mmCIF file of C-alpha atoms in Angstrom:
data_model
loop_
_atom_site.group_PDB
_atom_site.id
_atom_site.type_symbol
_atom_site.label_atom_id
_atom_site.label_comp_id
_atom_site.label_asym_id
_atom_site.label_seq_id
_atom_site.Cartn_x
_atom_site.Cartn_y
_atom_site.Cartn_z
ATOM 1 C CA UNK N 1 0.000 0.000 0.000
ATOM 2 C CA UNK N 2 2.471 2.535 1.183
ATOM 3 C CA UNK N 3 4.454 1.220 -2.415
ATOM 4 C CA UNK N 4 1.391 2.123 -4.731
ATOM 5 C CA UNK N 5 1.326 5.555 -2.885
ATOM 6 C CA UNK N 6 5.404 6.061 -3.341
ATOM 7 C CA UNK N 7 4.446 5.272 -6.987
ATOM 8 C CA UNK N 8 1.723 7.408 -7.462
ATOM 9 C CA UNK N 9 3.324 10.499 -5.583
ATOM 10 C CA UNK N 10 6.720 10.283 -7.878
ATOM 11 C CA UNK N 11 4.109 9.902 -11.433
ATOM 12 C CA UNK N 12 1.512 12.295 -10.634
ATOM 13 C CA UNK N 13 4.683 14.954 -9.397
ATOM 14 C CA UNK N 14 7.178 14.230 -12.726
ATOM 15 C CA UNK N 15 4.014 14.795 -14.688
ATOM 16 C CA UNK N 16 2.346 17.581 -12.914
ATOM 17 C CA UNK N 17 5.874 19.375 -13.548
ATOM 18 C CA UNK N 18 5.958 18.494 -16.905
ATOM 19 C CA UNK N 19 2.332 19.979 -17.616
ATOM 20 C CA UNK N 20 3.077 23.089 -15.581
ATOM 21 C CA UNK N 21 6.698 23.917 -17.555
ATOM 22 C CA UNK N 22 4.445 23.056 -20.917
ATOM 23 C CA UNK N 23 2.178 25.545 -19.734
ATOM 24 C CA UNK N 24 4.707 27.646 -19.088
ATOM 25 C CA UNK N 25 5.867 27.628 -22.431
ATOM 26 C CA UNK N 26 2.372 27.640 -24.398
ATOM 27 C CA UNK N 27 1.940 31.282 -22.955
ATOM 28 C CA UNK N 28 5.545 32.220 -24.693
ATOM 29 C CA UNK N 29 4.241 31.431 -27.944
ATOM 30 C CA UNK N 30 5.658 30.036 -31.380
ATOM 31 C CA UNK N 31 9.319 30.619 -31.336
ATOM 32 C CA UNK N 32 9.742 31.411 -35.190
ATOM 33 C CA UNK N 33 12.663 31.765 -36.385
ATOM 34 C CA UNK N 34 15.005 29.747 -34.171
ATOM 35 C CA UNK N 35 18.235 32.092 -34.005
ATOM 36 C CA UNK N 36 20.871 32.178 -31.336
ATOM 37 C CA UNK N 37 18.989 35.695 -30.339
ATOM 38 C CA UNK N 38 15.550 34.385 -30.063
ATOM 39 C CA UNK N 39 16.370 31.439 -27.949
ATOM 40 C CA UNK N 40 18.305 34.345 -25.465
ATOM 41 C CA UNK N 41 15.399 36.350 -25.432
ATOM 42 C CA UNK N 42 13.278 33.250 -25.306
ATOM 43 C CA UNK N 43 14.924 31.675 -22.478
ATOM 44 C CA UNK N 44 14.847 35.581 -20.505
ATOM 45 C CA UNK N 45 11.242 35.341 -20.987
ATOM 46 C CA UNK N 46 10.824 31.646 -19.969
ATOM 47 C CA UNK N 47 12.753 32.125 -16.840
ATOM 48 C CA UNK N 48 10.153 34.841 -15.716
ATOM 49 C CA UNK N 49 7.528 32.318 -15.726
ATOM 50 C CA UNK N 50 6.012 31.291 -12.514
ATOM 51 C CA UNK N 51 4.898 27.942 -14.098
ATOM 52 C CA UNK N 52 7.929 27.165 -15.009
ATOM 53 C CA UNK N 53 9.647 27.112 -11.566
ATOM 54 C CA UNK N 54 6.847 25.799 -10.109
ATOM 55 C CA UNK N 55 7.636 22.523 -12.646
ATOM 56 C CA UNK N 56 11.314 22.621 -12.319
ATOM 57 C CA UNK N 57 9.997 22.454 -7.953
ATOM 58 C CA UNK N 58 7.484 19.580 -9.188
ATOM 59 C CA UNK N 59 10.064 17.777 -11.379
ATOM 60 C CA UNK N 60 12.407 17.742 -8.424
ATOM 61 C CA UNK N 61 10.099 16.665 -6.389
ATOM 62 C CA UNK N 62 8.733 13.951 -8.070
ATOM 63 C CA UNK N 63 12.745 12.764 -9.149
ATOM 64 C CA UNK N 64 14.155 12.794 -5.526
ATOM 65 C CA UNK N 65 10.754 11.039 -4.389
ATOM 66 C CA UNK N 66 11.987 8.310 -6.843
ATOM 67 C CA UNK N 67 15.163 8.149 -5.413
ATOM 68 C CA UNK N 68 13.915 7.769 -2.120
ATOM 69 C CA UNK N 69 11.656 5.309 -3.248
ATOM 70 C CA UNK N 70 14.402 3.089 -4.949
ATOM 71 C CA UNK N 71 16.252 3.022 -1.545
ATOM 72 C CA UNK N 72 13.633 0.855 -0.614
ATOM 73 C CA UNK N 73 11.792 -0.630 -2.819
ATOM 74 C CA UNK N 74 12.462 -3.294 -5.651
ATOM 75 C CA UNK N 75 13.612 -1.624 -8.724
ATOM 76 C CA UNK N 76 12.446 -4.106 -11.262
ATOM 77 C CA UNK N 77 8.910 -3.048 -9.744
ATOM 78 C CA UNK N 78 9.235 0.515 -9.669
ATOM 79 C CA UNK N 79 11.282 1.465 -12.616
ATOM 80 C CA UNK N 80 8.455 -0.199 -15.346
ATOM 81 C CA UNK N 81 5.525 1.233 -13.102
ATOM 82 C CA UNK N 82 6.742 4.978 -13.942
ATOM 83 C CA UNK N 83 6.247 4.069 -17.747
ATOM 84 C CA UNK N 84 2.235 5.132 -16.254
ATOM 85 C CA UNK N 85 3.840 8.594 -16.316
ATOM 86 C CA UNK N 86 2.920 8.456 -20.194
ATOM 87 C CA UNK N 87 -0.579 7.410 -19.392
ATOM 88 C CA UNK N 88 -0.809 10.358 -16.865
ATOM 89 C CA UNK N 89 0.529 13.023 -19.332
ATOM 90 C CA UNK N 90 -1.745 12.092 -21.822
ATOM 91 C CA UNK N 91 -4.908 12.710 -19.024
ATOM 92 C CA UNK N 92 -3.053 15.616 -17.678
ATOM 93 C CA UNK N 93 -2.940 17.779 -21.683
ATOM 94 C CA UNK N 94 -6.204 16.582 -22.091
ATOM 95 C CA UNK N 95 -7.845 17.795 -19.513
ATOM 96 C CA UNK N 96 -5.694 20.124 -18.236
ATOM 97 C CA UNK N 97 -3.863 21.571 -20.878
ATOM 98 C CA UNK N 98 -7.377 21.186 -23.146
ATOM 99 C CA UNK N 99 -5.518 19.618 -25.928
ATOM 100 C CA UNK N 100 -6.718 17.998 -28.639
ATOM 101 C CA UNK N 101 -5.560 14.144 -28.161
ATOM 102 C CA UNK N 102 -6.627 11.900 -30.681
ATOM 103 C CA UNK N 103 -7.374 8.297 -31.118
ATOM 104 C CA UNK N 104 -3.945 7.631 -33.156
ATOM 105 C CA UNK N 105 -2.022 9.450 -30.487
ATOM 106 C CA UNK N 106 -3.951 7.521 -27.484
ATOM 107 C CA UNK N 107 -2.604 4.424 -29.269
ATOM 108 C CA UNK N 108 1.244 5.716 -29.610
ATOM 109 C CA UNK N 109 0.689 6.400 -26.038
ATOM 110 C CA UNK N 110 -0.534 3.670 -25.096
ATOM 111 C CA UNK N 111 2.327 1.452 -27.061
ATOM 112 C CA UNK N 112 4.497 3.379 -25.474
ATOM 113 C CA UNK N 113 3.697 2.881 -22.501
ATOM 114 C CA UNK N 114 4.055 -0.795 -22.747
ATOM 115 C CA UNK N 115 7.263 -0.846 -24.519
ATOM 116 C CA UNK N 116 8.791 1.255 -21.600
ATOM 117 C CA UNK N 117 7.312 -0.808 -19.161
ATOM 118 C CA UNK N 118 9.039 -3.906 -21.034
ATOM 119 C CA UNK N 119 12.265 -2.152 -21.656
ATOM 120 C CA UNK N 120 12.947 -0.923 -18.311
ATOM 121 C CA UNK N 121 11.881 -5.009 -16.518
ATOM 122 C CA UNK N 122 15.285 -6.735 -15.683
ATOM 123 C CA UNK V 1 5.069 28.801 -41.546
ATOM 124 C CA UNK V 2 3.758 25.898 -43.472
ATOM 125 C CA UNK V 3 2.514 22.385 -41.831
ATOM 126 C CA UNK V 4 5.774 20.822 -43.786
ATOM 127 C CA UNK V 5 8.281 22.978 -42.023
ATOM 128 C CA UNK V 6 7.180 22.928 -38.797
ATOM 129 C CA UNK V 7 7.103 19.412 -39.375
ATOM 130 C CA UNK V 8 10.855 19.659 -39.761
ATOM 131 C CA UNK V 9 11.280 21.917 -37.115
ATOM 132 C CA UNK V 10 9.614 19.481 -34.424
ATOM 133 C CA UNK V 11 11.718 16.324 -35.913
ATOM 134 C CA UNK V 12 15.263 18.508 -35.630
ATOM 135 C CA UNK V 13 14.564 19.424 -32.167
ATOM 136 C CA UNK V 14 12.852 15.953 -31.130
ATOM 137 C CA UNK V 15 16.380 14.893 -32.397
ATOM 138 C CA UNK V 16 18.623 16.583 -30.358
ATOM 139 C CA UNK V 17 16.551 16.576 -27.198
ATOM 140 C CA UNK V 18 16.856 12.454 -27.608
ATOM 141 C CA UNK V 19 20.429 12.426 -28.544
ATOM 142 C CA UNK V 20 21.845 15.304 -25.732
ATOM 143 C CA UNK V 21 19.600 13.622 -23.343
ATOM 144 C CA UNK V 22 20.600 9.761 -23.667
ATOM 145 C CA UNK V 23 24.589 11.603 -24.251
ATOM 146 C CA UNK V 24 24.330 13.970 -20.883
ATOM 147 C CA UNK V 25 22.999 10.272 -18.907
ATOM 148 C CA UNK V 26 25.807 8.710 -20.251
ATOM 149 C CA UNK V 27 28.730 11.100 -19.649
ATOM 150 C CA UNK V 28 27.462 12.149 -16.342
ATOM 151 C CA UNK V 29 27.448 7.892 -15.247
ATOM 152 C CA UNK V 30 30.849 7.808 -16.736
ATOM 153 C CA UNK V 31 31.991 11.039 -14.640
ATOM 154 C CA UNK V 32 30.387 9.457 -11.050
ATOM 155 C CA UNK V 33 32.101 5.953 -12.380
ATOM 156 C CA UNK V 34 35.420 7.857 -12.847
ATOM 157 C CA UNK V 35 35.339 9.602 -9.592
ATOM 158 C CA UNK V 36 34.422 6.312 -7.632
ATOM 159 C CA UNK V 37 31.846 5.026 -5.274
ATOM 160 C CA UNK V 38 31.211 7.222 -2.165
ATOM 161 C CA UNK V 39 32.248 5.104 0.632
ATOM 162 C CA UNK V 40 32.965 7.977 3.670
ATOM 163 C CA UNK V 41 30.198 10.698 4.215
ATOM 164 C CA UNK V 42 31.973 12.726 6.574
ATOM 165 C CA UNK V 43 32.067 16.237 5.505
ATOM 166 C CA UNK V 44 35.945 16.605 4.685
ATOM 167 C CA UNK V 45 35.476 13.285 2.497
ATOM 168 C CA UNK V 46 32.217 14.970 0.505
ATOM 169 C CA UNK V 47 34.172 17.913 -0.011
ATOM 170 C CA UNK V 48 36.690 15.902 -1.387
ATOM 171 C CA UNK V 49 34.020 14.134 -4.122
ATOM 172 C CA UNK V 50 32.456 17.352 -4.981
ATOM 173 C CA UNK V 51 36.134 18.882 -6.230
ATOM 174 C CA UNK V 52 36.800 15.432 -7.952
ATOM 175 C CA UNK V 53 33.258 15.596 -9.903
ATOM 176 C CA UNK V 54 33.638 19.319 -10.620
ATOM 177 C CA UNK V 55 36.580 19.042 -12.196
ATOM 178 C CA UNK V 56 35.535 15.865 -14.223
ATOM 179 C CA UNK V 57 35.410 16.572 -17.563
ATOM 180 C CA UNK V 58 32.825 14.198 -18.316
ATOM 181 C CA UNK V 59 30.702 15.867 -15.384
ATOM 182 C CA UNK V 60 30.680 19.241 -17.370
ATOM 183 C CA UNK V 61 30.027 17.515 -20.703
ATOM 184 C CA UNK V 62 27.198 15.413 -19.788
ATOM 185 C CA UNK V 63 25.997 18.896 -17.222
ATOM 186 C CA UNK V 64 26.229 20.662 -20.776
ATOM 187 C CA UNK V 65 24.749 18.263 -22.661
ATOM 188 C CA UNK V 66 21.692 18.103 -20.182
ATOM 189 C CA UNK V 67 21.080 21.756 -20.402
ATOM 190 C CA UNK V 68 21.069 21.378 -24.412
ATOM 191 C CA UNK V 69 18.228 18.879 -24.069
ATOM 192 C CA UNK V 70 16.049 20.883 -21.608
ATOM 193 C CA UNK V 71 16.626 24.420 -24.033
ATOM 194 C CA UNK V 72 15.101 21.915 -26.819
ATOM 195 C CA UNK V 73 12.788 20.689 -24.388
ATOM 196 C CA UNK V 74 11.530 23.953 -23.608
ATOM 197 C CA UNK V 75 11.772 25.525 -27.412
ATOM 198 C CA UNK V 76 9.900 22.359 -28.678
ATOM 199 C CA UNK V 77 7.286 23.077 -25.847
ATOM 200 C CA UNK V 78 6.822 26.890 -27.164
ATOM 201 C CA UNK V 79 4.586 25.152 -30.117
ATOM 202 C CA UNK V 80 4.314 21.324 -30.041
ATOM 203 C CA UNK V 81 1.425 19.851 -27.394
ATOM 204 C CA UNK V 82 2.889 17.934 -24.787
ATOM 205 C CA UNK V 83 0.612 14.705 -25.613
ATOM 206 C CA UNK V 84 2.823 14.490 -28.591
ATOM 207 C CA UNK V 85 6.591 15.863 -27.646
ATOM 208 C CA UNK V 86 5.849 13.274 -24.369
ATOM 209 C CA UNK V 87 5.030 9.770 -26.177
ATOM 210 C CA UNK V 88 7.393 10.757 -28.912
ATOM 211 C CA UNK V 89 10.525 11.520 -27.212
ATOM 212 C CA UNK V 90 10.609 7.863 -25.548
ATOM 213 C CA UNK V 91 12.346 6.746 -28.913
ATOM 214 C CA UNK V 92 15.177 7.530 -26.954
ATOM 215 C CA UNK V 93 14.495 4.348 -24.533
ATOM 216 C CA UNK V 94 14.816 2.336 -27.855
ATOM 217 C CA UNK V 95 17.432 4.200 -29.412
ATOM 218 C CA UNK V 96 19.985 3.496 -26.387
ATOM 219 C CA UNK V 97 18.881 -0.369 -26.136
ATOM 220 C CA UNK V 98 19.782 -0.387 -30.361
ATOM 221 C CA UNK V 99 23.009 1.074 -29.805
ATOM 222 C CA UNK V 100 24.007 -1.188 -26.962
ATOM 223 C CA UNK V 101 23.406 -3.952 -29.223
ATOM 224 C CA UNK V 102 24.996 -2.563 -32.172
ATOM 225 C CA UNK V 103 28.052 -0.727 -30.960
ATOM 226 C CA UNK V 104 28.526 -2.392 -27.615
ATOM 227 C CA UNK V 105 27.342 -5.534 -28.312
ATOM 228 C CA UNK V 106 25.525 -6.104 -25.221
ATOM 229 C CA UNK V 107 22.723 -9.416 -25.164
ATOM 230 C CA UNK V 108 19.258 -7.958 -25.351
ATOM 231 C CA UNK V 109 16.323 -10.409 -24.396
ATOM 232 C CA UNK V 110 13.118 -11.345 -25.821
ATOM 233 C CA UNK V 111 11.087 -8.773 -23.740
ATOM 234 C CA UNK V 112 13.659 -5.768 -24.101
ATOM 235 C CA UNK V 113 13.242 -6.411 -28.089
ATOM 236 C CA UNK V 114 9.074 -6.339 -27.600
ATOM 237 C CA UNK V 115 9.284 -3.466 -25.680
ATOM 238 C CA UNK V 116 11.957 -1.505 -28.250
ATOM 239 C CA UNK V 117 9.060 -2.655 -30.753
ATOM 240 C CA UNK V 118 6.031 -1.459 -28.811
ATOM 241 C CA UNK V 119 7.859 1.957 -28.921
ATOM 242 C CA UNK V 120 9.174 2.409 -32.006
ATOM 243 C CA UNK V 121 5.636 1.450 -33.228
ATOM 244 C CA UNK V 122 4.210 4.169 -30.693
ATOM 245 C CA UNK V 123 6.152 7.123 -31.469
ATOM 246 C CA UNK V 124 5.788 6.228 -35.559
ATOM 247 C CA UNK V 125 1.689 6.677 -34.393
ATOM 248 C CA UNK V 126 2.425 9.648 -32.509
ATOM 249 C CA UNK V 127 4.666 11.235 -34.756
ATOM 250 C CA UNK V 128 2.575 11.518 -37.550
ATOM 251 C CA UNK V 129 -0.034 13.069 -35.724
ATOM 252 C CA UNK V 130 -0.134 17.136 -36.249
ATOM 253 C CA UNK V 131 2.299 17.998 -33.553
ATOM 254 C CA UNK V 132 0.160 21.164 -32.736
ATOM 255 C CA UNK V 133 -3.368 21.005 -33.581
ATOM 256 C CA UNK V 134 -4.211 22.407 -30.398
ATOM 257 C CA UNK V 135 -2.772 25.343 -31.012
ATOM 258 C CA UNK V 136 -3.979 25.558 -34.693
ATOM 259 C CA UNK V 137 -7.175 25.263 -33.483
ATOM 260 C CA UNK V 138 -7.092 28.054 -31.079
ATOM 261 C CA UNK V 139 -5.423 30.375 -34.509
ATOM 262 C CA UNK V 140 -7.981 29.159 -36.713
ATOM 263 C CA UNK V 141 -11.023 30.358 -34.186
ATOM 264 C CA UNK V 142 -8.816 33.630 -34.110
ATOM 265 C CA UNK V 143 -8.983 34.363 -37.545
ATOM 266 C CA UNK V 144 -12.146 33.393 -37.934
ATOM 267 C CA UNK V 145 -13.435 36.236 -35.331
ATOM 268 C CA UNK V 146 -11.161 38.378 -37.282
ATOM 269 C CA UNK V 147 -12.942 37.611 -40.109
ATOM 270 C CA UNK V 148 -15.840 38.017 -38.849
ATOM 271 C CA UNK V 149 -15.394 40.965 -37.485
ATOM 272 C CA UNK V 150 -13.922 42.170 -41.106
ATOM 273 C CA UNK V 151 -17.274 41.363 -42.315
ATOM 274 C CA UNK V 152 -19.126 43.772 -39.646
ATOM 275 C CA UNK V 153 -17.118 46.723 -40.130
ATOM 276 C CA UNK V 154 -17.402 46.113 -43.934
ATOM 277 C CA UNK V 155 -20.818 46.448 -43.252
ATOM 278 C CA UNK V 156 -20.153 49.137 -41.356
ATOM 279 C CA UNK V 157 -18.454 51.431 -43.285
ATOM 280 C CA UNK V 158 -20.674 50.348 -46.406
ATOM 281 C CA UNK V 159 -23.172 51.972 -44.302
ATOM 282 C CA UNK V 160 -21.231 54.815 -44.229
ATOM 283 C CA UNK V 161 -19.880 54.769 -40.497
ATOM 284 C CA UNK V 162 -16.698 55.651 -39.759
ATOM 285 C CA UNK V 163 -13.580 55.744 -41.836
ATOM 286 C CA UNK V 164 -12.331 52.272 -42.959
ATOM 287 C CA UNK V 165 -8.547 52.003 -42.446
ATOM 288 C CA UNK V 166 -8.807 53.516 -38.900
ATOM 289 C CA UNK V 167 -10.870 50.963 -37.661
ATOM 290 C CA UNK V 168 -8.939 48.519 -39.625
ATOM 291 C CA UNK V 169 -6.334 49.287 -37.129
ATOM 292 C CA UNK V 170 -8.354 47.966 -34.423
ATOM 293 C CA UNK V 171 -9.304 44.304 -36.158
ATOM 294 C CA UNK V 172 -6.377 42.763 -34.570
ATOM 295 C CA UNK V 173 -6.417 43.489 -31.188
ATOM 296 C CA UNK V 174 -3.623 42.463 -29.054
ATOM 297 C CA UNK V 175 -4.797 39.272 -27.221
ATOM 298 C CA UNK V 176 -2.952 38.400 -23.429
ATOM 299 C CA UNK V 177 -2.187 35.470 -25.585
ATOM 300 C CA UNK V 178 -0.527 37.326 -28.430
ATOM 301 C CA UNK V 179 1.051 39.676 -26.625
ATOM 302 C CA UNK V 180 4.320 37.380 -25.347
ATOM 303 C CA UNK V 181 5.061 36.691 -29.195
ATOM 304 C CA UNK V 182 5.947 40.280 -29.474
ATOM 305 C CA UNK V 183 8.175 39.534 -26.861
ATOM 306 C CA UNK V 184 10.176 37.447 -28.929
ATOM 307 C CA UNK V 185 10.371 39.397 -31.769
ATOM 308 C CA UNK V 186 13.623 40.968 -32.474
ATOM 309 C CA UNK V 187 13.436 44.544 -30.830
ATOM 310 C CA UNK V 188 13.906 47.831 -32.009
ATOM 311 C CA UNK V 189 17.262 49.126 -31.762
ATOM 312 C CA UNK V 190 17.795 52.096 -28.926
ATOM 313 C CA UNK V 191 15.199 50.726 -26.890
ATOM 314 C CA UNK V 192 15.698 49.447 -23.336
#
């Protein structure tokens, strides 16, 4: 029990800090052109962002809860459970981020998810 | 931009955030493998670690490296929807098991292959999805109230109210969500 909760707590923090620095940079907008000088002035602008610290906090977060949790626990377990993360994500832009996630992209997400959870069993 | 060349765009970044984030993983386990196993945790022995891994030269490559992939990360982020940079940057899990088998000839079983397969089949199905309809969407309904709101002052000044090209002026008004674009735009010189 307290394992499924470790689990959930490092997924559900990695992805919430994903969505939040995506959110972060939907607001910037389009960078168009990529040129040294627009990814400066990009990266001033992206720096300002609340949402993005507040993902870089959740990202930490959710990797030194998975260290923790690996101190612990069995890594063949834990390791293929985070491939949920994609799973998670996919919820999280949905209805979150209100994107538009179709069928053929539930089904890459879904495939990955599997293949990670494979790849990563020892 | 047309939907070929940001196409293009999104692949050449996808690219290097896989390839300077599998490389900075690397480097930075060869720089902790090269500065040894951390055996004494008294303070004077930490101290000791910390100047051996900061003056690793593998640390500040694979350091580097990570920062490269999390700018991409980031500029990839600025258009592409994250249900389709997510799914489609785990080609990188099956990129690192083919090298090992190809360059370092390591012994990959049954399950590893299925799961390289399961992915490589994923991110083909999530790659050749529209990386940002979302946000084509959300243009499209813009320029459709633009339109629309073409066609009323049209009206408008057909009717003989106010002058045309002044109120022209006002047909794209500058959305909170438009406004950080102008951000990025190169700036004027003399200013700030």
């Amino acid at each position: 029990m307290r394992l499924i909760l470790f689990i959930a707590i490092v997924i559900l923090t990695g992805t919430a800090g994903d969505l939040a620095v995506s959110h972060a940079m939907k607001q910037i907008g389009h960078v168009s052109p990529i040129t040294p000088s627009a990814i400066f002035r990009f990266l001033a602008l992206a720096f300002q962002m609340v949402w993005l610290w507040i993902g870089i906090a959740l990202m930490a977060t959710g990797f030194f809860s998975l260290l923790a949790l690996l101190s612990w626990a069995d890594v063949s377990l834990v390791v293929p459970a985070t491939a949920l993360s994609y799973v998670a994500g996919a919820l999280g832009a949905k209805f979150l981020l209100k994107e538009h996630v179709t069928p053929a992209r539930w089904a890459g997400v879904l495939l990955v998810c599997l293949g990670v959870a494979l790849i990563s069993m020892s | 931009m047309s939907a070929k060349r940001l196409r293009t765009k999104t692949y050449l970044l996808l690219a290097l955030m896989v390839l300077f984030g599998s490389l900075g993983n690397v480097l930075l386990s060869r720089g902790m493998k090269e500065t040894g196993e951390i055996l004494d945790f008294s303070p004077l022995a930490l101290a000791a670690v910390f100047g051996k891994v900061f003056t690793n030269g593998s640390i500040w490559f694979g350091i580097s490296s990570l920062l490269i992939f999390f700018v991409s990360y980031l500029l990839l982020l600025s258009w592409a929807d994250f249900s389709y940079v997510q799914p489609a940057s785990a080609v990188g899990y099956a990129l690192v098991a083919l090298l090992g088998y190809f360059m370092l000839g390591e012994f990959i079983p049954l399950t590893r292959w299925t799961g390289v397969v399961l992915i490589c089949a994923g991110v083909a199905l999530v790659g050749r999805t529209d990386p940002s309809p979302s946000g084509r969407v959300r243009r499209d309904s813009q320029r459709a109230g633009a339109r629309e709101a073409q066609a009323r002052q049209g009206e408008a000044s057909r009717n003989g109210e106010g002058p045309r090209g002044a109120e022209l002026e006002t047909l794209t008004p500058a959305s909170p969500e438009a406004a950080p674009y102008r951000a990025c735009a190169p700036r004027p010189k003399g200013r700030g």
